[in-house]
Amino acid sequence: MTSKIPVLVTGGAGYIGSHAVLALKDAGWPVVVIDNLTTGFRFALPEGVPLYEGDIEDAALLARIFREEGIQAVMHFAGSIIVPESVENPLKYYHNNTAKSRALIDAAVKAGVPHFIFSSTAATYGIPEVSPVTEDSPKLPINPYGMSKLMTETMLADVSRAHDFNYCALRYFNVAGADPQARTGQSTAGATHLIKVAVEAALGKREHVAVFGTDFDTPDGTGVRDYIHVSDLANAHVLALEQLIAAPGESLTMNCGYGQGFSVLEVLDAVDRVTNRTIDRRMQGRRAGDPDSLISDNRRIKATLPWQPKYADLGTIVEHALAWERRLTELRGA
Ligand SMILES: NC(=O)c1ccc[n+]([C@@H]2O[C@H](COP(=O)([O-])OP(=O)(O)OC[C@H]3O[C@@H](n4cnc5c(N)ncnc54)[C@H](O)[C@@H]3O)[C@@H](O)[C@H]2O)c1
């Protein structure tokens, strides 16, 4: 059995990071969080998990956390995630995602932290010519967000060759859903993720859902994406950490998706079925840079880790997202 080393989760008060915190804690790993709470929430953290409120570029704070908590692994979720914003304000993304990741990696190397897991993204592929997309497909990001993440992957690869340090870059496809026990979920106001937006509309928090593009080369003309349940994704991080510990000389880069796609209209229909309502759909033009279809080839993660997705069902993802949205309404007293 893998010995359970202390893990620092950056961005642990955010959507995906808080699910990773739960997955680690549920599996008995000692876990602490650093988060500056720009888009995260204290309530997303379970009791008993220490939160260092601060920024990942704060070298003195990181050195203290690494030393005091005996950190042996970092799971790095902190970052900025809005693609259109990255086009309007690229330097924000190269700062918060790339430069600050460099600061974090530097602090980890200086403290002798041997393992690092990084939240990367399918946006590193840009518009792939072939879908499902494998990890070896060309990495040609079409926006600063994707490039800011690819640059961090590159730093990690170089650092792993120079130091006693291995890493795993996980390239997420479309992350959705919420903790099955509704302990955390996606809480950001004004989120742009389709399933989140659709359940907000179903609960009357939005008037309608915009469908961007109806003339894609897909069966119903709307964009097709690979939706992965956030708790399955969080579990993949824990398994990846075990693998990094088991094979210290090896680093990994793996897609995280189910390898199946659903169109925008299929997702909205699923939300209608689960909620027994009909969401108002507003057909609009395509957004720049949206591929017809983006589906992961997930053979590598399945061959490398004992990863058994538990929630690979669109209806289940929607149910969990909906339960969290209701809970969020209670929490906020709205
Ligand atoms: N949501 C998706 O579908 C998706 C897809 C691919 C990759 N990712 C990646 O997953 C990671 C987590 O995304 P999320 O959806 O949970 O976003 P999120 O905004 O909910 O979480 C990010 C967290 O990081 C914190 N943070 C941001 N900058 C920080 C800094 N400089 N120092 C300390 N804390 C900071 C925020 O307060 C927040 O709690 C991101 O790196 C994102 O790029 C997300």
XYZ file of C-alpha atoms in Angstrom, residues 21-204:
184
model
C -9.432 17.758 -1.192
C -12.437 15.552 -0.441
C -11.023 12.641 -2.455
C -7.696 12.886 -0.620
C -9.301 13.290 2.795
C -11.796 10.462 2.196
C -8.854 8.210 1.281
C -6.937 9.191 4.421
C -4.237 11.495 2.992
C -3.065 14.431 5.125
C -4.063 17.518 3.140
C -3.631 21.292 3.434
C -4.794 24.042 1.094
C -3.421 27.334 -0.186
C -5.956 29.586 -1.865
C -6.243 33.344 -2.276
C -10.050 33.049 -2.451
C -10.328 35.128 -5.635
C -12.777 32.614 -7.118
C -12.786 30.051 -4.300
C -14.887 29.754 -1.163
C -14.001 28.818 2.376
C -17.259 26.837 2.625
C -15.997 24.515 -0.129
C -13.491 23.028 2.313
C -14.381 20.249 4.728
C -13.792 20.771 8.417
C -10.333 19.951 9.654
C -8.502 20.863 6.437
C -6.146 23.796 7.106
C -6.527 26.723 4.710
C -3.568 29.045 4.183
C -5.161 32.105 2.702
C -2.508 33.433 0.366
C -1.063 33.492 -3.089
C 0.994 30.798 -4.793
C 3.613 33.369 -5.722
C 4.365 34.034 -2.038
C 7.670 32.179 -1.723
C 8.032 32.796 2.025
C 4.547 31.470 2.750
C 5.117 28.403 0.565
C 8.466 27.664 2.229
C 6.748 27.827 5.613
C 3.887 25.542 4.537
C 6.256 23.006 2.992
C 8.380 22.970 6.149
C 5.686 23.091 8.823
C 3.351 20.624 7.145
C 6.072 18.278 5.857
C 4.591 18.506 2.349
C 5.734 15.763 -0.036
C 3.404 16.392 -2.970
C 1.626 19.317 -4.603
C -1.661 19.194 -6.478
C -1.827 22.443 -8.395
C -5.313 23.696 -9.308
C -4.912 27.435 -8.621
C -5.303 29.534 -11.725
C -7.516 31.639 -13.927
C -9.840 29.697 -16.174
C -11.944 31.888 -18.448
C -10.909 31.484 -22.081
C -12.454 34.700 -23.531
C -10.941 36.708 -20.665
C -7.536 35.253 -21.561
C -7.952 36.631 -25.091
C -8.795 40.093 -23.760
C -6.203 40.085 -20.986
C -3.442 37.636 -21.937
C -0.913 38.977 -19.445
C -3.239 38.142 -16.566
C -3.104 34.513 -17.713
C 0.633 34.444 -18.309
C 1.003 35.924 -14.830
C -1.482 33.938 -12.762
C -1.148 30.647 -14.642
C 2.391 30.591 -16.003
C 4.565 32.946 -13.928
C 2.954 31.970 -10.626
C 3.181 28.273 -11.504
C 6.881 28.880 -12.055
C 7.104 30.425 -8.575
C 5.266 27.453 -7.082
C 7.431 24.878 -8.874
C 10.537 26.782 -7.791
C 9.404 26.729 -4.153
C 8.585 23.009 -4.422
C 12.002 22.169 -5.873
C 13.789 24.279 -3.246
C 11.868 22.485 -0.491
C 12.701 19.081 -2.029
C 9.050 18.218 -2.745
C 9.326 15.212 -5.080
C 5.832 14.915 -6.637
C 3.644 17.396 -8.480
C 0.248 17.039 -10.154
C -0.898 19.739 -12.515
C -4.366 20.724 -13.792
C -3.865 20.992 -17.512
C -6.510 21.180 -20.180
C -7.735 19.972 -23.554
C -7.259 23.622 -24.597
C -3.569 22.732 -25.065
C -4.616 20.904 -28.263
C -6.333 23.913 -29.831
C -8.563 22.671 -32.629
C -7.480 19.068 -33.100
C -7.661 17.612 -36.588
C -8.619 14.215 -35.246
C -11.122 13.444 -32.490
C -10.935 11.507 -30.162
C -7.692 13.310 -29.428
C -4.668 11.451 -28.054
C -1.992 12.937 -25.821
C 0.473 12.876 -28.712
C -1.700 15.063 -30.959
C -0.137 18.415 -31.859
C -0.308 20.972 -29.064
C -1.425 24.150 -30.822
C -3.431 26.244 -28.352
C -5.573 28.927 -29.965
C -5.871 31.173 -26.903
C -3.618 32.478 -24.115
C -5.387 30.257 -21.559
C -4.351 27.071 -23.383
C -0.863 28.459 -24.014
C -0.429 29.489 -20.374
C -1.113 25.877 -19.385
C 1.090 24.370 -22.085
C 3.965 26.588 -20.909
C 3.534 25.198 -17.407
C 3.607 21.646 -18.755
C 6.850 22.517 -20.530
C 8.392 23.904 -17.330
C 7.424 20.766 -15.452
C 8.966 18.519 -18.109
C 12.231 20.444 -17.998
C 12.313 20.567 -14.200
C 11.660 16.826 -13.953
C 14.757 16.220 -16.079
C 16.920 18.493 -13.947
C 15.776 17.642 -10.424
C 14.614 14.781 -8.252
C 11.029 15.458 -9.142
C 8.294 13.733 -11.095
C 4.992 15.166 -12.219
C 1.695 14.278 -13.770
C -0.102 16.705 -16.109
C -3.767 15.838 -16.378
C -5.498 17.367 -19.390
C -9.122 17.768 -18.437
C -11.921 17.825 -20.973
C -15.253 19.376 -19.844
C -15.523 19.063 -16.093
C -19.069 18.927 -14.706
C -21.246 17.668 -11.860
C -20.639 17.884 -8.130
C -19.801 15.774 -5.117
C -22.466 13.001 -4.904
C -23.057 13.933 -1.246
C -23.373 17.640 -2.178
C -20.496 18.595 0.130
C -19.074 20.881 -2.589
C -19.737 21.832 -6.189
C -19.270 24.631 -8.652
C -20.076 27.869 -6.853
C -18.671 30.655 -9.031
C -21.227 33.268 -9.992
C -21.478 33.861 -13.733
C -19.931 30.501 -14.592
C -19.785 29.633 -18.272
C -19.823 25.824 -18.075
C -22.831 24.457 -19.948
C -24.193 22.030 -17.340
C -23.837 24.594 -14.550
C -25.552 27.240 -16.682
C -28.328 24.810 -17.644
C -29.146 23.784 -14.066
C -29.153 27.459 -13.056
C -31.703 28.076 -15.823
C -33.764 25.058 -14.747
C -33.914 26.501 -11.219
C -34.951 29.933 -12.478
